[in-house]
Short mmCIF file of C-alpha atoms in Angstrom, two decimals:
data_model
loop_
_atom_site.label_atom_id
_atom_site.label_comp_id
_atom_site.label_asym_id
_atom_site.label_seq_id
_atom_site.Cartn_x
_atom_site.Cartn_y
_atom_site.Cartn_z
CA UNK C 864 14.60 10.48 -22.96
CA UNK C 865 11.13 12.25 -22.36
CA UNK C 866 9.80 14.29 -25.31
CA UNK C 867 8.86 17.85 -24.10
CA UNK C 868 5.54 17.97 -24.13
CA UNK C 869 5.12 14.50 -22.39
CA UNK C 870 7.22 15.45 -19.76
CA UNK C 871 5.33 18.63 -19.14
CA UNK C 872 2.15 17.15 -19.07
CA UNK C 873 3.50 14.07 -16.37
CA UNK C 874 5.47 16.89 -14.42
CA UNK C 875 1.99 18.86 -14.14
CA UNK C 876 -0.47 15.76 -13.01
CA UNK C 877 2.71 14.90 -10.72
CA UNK C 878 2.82 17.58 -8.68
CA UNK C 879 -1.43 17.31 -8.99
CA UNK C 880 -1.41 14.26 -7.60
CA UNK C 881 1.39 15.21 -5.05
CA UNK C 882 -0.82 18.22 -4.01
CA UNK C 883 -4.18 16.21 -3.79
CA UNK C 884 -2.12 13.54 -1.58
CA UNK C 885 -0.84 16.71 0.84
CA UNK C 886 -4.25 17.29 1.40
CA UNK C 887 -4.84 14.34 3.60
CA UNK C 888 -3.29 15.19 6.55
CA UNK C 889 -6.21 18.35 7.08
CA UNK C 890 -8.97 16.24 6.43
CA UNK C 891 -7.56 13.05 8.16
CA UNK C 892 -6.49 15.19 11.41
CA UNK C 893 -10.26 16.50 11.60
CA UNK C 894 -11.51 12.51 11.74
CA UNK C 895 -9.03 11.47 14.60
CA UNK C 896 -9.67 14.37 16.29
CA UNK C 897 -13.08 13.56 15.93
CA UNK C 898 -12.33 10.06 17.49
CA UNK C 899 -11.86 8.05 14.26
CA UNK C 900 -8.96 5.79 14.35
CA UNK C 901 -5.88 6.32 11.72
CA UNK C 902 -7.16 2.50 10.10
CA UNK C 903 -11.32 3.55 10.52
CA UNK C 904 -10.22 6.47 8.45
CA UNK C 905 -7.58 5.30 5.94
CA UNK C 906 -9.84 2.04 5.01
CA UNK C 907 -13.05 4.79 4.52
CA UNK C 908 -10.86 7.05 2.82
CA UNK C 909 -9.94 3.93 0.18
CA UNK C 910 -12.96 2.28 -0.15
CA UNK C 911 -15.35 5.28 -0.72
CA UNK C 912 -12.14 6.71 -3.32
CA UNK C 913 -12.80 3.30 -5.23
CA UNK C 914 -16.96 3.47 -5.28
CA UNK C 915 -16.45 7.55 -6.14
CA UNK C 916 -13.96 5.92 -9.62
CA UNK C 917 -16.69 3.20 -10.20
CA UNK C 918 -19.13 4.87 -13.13
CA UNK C 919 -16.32 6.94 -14.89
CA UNK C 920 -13.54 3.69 -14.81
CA UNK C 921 -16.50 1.80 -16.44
CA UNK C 922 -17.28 4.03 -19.12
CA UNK C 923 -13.55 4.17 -19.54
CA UNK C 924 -13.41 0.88 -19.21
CA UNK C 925 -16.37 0.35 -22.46
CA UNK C 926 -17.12 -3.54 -21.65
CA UNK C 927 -13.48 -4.59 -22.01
CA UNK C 928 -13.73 -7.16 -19.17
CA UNK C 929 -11.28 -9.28 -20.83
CA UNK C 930 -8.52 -6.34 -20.44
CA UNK C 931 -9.39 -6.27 -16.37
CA UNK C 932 -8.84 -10.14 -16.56
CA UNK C 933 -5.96 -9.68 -18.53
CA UNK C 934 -4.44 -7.57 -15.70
CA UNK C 935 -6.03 -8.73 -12.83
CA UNK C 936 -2.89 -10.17 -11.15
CA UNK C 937 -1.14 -6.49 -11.66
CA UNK C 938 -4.71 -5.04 -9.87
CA UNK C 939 -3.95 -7.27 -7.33
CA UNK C 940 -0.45 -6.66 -6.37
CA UNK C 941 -1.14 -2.69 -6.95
CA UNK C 942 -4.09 -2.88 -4.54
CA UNK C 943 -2.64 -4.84 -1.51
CA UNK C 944 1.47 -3.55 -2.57
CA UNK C 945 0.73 0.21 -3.26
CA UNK C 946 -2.16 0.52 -1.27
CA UNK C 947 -2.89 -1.42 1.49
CA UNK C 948 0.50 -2.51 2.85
CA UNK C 949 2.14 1.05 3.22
CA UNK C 950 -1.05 2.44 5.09
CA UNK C 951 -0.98 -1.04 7.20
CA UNK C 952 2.86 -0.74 7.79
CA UNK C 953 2.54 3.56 8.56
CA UNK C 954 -0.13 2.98 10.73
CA UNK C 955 1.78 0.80 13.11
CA UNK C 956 5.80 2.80 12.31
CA UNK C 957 3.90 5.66 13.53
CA UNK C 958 2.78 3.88 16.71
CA UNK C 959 6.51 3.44 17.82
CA UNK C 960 8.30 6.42 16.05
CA UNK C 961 8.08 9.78 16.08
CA UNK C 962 5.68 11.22 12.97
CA UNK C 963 8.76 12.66 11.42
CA UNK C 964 11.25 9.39 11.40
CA UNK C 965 8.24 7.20 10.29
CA UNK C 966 7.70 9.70 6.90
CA UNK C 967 11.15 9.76 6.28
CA UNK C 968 11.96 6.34 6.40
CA UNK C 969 8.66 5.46 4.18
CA UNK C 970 9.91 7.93 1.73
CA UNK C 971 13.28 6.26 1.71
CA UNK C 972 11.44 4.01 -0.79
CA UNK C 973 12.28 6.63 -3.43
CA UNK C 974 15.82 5.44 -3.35
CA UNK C 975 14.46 1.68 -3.71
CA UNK C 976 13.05 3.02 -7.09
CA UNK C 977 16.08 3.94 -7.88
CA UNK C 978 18.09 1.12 -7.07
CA UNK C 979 15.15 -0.66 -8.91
CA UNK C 980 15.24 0.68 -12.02
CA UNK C 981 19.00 0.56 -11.76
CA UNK C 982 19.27 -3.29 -11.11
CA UNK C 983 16.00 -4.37 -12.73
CA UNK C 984 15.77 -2.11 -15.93
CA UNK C 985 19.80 -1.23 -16.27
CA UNK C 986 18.85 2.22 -16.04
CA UNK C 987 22.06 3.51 -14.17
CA UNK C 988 22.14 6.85 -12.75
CA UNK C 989 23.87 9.86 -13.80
CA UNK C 990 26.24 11.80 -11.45
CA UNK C 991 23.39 14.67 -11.93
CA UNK C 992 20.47 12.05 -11.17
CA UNK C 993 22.82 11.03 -8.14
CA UNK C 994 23.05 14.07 -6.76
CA UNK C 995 19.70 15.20 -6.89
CA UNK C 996 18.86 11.76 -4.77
CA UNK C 997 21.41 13.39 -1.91
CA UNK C 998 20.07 16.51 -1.73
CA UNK C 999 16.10 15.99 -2.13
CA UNK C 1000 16.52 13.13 0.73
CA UNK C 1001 18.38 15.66 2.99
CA UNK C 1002 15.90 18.65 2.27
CA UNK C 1003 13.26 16.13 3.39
CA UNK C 1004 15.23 15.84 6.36
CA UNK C 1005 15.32 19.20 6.96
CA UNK C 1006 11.43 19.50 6.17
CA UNK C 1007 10.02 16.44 8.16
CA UNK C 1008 12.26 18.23 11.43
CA UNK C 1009 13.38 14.46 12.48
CA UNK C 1010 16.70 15.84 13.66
CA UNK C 1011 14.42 17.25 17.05
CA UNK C 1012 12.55 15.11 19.34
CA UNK C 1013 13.24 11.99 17.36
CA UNK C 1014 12.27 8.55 18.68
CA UNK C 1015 13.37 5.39 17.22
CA UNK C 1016 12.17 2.06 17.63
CA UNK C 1017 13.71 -0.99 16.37
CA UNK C 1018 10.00 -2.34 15.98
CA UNK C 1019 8.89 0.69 14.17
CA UNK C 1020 11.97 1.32 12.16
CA UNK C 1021 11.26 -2.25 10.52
CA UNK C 1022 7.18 -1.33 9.72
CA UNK C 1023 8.72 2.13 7.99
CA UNK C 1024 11.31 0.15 6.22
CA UNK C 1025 7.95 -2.15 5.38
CA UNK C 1026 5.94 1.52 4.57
CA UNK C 1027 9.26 2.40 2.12
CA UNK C 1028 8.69 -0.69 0.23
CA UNK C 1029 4.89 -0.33 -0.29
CA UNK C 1030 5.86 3.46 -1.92
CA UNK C 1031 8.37 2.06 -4.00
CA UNK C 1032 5.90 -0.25 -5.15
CA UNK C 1033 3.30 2.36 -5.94
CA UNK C 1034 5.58 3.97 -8.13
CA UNK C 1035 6.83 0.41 -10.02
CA UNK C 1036 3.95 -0.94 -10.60
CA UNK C 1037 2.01 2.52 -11.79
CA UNK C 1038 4.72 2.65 -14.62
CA UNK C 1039 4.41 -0.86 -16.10
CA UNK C 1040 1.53 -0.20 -18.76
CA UNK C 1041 2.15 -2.92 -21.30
CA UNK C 1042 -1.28 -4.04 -22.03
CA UNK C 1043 -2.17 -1.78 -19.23
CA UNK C 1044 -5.57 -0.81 -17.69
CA UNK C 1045 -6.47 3.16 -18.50
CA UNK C 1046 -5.16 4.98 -15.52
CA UNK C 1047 -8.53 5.91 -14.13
CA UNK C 1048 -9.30 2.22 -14.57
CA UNK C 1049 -6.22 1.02 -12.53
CA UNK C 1050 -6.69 3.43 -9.58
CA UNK C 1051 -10.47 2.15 -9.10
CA UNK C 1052 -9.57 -1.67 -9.15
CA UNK C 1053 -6.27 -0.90 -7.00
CA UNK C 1054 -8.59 0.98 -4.52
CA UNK C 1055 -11.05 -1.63 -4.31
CA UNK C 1056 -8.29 -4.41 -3.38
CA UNK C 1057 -6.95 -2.02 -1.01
CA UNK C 1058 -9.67 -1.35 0.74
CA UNK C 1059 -10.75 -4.93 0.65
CA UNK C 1060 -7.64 -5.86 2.01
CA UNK C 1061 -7.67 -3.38 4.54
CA UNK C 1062 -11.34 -4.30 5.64
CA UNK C 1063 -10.21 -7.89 6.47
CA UNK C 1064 -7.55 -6.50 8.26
CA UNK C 1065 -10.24 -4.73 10.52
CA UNK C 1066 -12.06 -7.60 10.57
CA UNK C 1067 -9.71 -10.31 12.17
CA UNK C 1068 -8.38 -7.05 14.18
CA UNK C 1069 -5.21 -6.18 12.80
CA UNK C 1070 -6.25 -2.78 11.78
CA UNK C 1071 -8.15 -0.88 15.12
CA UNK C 1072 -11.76 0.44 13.98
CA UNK C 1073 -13.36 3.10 15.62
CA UNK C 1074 -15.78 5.84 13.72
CA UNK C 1075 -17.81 8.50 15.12
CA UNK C 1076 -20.49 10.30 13.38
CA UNK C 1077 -20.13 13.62 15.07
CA UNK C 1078 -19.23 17.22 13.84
CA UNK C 1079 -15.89 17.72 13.37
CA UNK C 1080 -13.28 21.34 13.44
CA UNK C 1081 -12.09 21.50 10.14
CA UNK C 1082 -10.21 24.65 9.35
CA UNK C 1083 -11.09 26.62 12.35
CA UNK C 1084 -14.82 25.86 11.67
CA UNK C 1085 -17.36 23.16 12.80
CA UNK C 1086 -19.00 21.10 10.12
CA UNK C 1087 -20.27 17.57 9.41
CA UNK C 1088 -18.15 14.78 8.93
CA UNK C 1089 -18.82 13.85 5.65
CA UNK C 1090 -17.02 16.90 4.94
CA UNK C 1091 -13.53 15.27 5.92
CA UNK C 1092 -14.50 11.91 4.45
CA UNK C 1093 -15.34 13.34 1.34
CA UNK C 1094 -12.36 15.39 1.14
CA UNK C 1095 -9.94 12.60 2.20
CA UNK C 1096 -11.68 10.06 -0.84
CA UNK C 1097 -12.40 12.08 -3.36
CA UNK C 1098 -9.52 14.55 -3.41
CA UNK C 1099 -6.13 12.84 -1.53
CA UNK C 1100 -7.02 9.20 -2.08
CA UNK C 1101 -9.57 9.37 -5.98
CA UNK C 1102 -7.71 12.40 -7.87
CA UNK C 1103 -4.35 11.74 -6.48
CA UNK C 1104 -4.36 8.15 -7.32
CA UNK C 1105 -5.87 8.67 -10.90
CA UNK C 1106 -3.24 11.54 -11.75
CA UNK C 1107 -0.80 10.02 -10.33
CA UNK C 1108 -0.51 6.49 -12.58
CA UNK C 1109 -1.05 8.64 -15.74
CA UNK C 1110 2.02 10.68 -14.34
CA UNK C 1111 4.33 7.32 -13.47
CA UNK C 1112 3.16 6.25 -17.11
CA UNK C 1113 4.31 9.67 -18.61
CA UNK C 1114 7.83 10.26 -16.59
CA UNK C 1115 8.65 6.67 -15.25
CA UNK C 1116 8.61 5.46 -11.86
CA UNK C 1117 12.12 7.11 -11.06
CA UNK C 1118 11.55 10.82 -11.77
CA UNK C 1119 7.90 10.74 -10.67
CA UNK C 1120 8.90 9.37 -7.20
CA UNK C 1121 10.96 11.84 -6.59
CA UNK C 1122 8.55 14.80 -7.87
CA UNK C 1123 6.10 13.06 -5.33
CA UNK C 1124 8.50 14.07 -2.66
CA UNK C 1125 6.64 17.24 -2.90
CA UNK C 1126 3.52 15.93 -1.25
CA UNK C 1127 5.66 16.84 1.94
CA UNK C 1128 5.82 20.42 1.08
CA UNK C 1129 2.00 20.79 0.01
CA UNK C 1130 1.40 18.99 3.60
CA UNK C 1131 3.07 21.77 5.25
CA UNK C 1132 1.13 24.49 3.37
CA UNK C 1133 -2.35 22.91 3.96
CA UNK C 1134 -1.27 22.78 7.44
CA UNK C 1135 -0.22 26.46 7.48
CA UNK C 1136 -3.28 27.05 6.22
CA UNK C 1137 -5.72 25.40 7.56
CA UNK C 1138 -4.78 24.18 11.02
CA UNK C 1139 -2.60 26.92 11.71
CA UNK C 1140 0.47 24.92 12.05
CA UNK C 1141 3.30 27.53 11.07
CA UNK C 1142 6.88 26.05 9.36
CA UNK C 1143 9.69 27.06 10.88
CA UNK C 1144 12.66 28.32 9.05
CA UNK C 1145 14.41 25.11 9.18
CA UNK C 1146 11.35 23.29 7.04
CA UNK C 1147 11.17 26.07 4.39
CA UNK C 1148 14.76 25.95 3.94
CA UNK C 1149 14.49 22.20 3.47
CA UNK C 1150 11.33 22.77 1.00
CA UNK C 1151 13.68 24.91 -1.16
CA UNK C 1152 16.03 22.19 -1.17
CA UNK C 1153 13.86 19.69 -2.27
CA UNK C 1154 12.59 21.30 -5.07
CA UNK C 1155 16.87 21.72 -5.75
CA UNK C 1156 16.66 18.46 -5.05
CA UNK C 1157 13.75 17.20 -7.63
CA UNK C 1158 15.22 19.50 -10.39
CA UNK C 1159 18.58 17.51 -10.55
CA UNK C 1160 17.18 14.43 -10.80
CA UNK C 1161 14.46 15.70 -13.32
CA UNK C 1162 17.77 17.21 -15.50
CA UNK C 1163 19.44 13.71 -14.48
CA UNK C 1164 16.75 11.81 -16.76
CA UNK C 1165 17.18 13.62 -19.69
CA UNK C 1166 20.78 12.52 -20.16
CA UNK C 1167 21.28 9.66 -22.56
CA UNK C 1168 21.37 6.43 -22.71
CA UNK C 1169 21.44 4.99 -19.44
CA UNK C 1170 19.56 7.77 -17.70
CA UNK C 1171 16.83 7.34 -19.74
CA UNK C 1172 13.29 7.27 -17.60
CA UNK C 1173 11.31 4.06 -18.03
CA UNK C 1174 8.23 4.93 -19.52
CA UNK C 1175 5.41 3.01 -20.75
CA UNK C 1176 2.92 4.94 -23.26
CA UNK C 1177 -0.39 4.83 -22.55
CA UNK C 1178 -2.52 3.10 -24.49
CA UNK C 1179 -3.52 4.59 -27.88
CA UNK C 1180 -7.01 6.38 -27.07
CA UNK C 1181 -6.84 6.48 -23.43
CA UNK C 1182 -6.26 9.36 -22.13
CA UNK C 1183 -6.25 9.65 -18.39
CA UNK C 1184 -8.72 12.37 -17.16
CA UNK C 1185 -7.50 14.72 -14.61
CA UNK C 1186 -6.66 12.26 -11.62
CA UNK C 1187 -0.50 4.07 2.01
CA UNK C 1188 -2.51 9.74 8.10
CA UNK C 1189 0.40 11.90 8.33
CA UNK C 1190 1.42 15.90 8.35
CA UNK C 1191 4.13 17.81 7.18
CA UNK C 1192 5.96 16.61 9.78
CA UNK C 1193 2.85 17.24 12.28
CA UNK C 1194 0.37 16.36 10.25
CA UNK C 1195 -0.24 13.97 7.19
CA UNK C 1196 -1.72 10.43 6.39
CA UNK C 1197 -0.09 8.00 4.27
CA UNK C 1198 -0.66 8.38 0.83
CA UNK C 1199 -1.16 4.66 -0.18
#
């Protein structure tokens, strides 16, 4: 069971790092638009994230080398399961589905966490905790609009399934801290494999590179380039990574998936607000029952004993400092 004022704190760098990840879809539209392609810009956005979290992981980090080596095969699966392989498998669901059925089916990964910490952990839900699951995955329904113009795609229904399992992953492997890395400290090693990973993929041609280095509309407004890139490391991929471990670490990988739902919601308002891209009533109805949705589960956890959320405390001394092209169901890029 969480102790208030953990829970508080996780709950806020949550829905931090949820907000910082609903940012991506602005600055990420503003690239493509630009001519970037979704893997130019998702590989950029991940690799300049990781060189922005080199100097203060390091001082974090105080010469403990032997801790990275200690955890290196944990950096490794975090970078290429949580990082590279959901922005790899989005990129090409999104290619055969419609924007809306490829978010909803990599978000179906929150139930894998679930189902994880049910099977793996023992952690068996409450009736509360299972209703919250119903009713946060249909508000997202409601939110992402798949119900109109939806395409499906046997091809690109497996690469979201693919997408679901990389998310789940982000969240499983964020909460195991025994003998962890410092949060800031695991995002910048997890970025760098990622965007290694990602890189090759460009290289051999898997992932499709194309940059441009021309102005770009961002917000109604012309402006350089680096403005986007910037944005899309530093704030969706640096911040929302770094808050979001030390919020996994805090609530668990089962209640902070499902608080991450709300990335979809903060994608919609960035939208509305900077591209001009309106919700209709159906999506703000669904936003409301999210949230619903997010609250159940988060009243789920604090029943005992089976409900309780699988924490790991973070190292004595460390604390985290404040913290994978899609849209709110136009326009947001994946978050890992």
């Amino acid at each position: 069971m969480l102790d208030r004022r953990t829970g508080l704190t996780g709950l806020l760098l949550a829905v931090v790092s949820a907000a910082a990840f609903g940012t991506s879809g602005v600055f990420a539209s503003a690239l493509l638009d630009a001519g970037w392609t979704a893997g130019s810009a998702v590989t950029v956005r991940v690799g300049v994230a990781s060189v922005a979290l080199a100097v203060p992981a390091l001082v974090q980090l105080r010469g403990r080398w032997s801790l990275l080596r200690a955890n290196a095969g944990a950096v490794l699966a975090f970078g290429a399961l949580a990082v590279a392989l959901p922005q790899l498998a989005y990129f090409y669901a999104v290619s055969r589905l419609s924007v809306g059925v490829a978010l909803l089916l990599e978000y179906s990964g929150v139930l894998l966490v679930v189902l994880w910490t049910w099977a793996r952990l023992g952690q068996r839900p409450s009736r509360v905790t299972g209703a919250g699951v119903v009713v946060a995955v249909g508000g997202l329904v409601l939110v992402l609009d798949v119900l109109s113009g939806a395409q499906i795609d046997p091809l690109g229904v497996m690469w979201g399934l693919i997408a679901a399992v990389g998310l789940a992953s982000y969240f499983v492997l964020s909460a195991h801290s025994d003998d962890a890395l410092p949060p800031l400290v695991s995002a910048w090693a997890g970025l760098g494999v990622g965007a290694l990973v990602l890189g090759a993929a460009a290289l051999v041609g898997v992932l499709p590179w194309r940059t441009t280095a021309v102005d770009v509309e961002l917000a109604g407004r012309s402006t350089s380039w680096l403005v986007p890139v910037l944005g899309v490391a530093l704030v969706s991929a640096a911040l929302a990574y770094a808050t979001g471990i030390a919020a996994v670490r805090r609530l668990g990988s089962r209640l902070s998936s499902f608080v991450g739902l709300s990335e979809v919601l903060f994608a919609v308002v960035a939208a509305w607000l900077a591209l001009g891209q309106q919700p209709n009533s159906v999506q703000l109805v669904g936003g409301v029952v999210v949230l619903v949705g997010i609250v159940l589960v988060r009243l789920g956890e604090d029943r005992p004993p089976a409900d309780t959320a699988d924490v790991d405390p973070v190292p004595t001394g460390e604390e985290p400092p404040a913290t994978a092209s899609r849209p709110p169901a136009p326009t947001t890029t994946p978050r890992v």
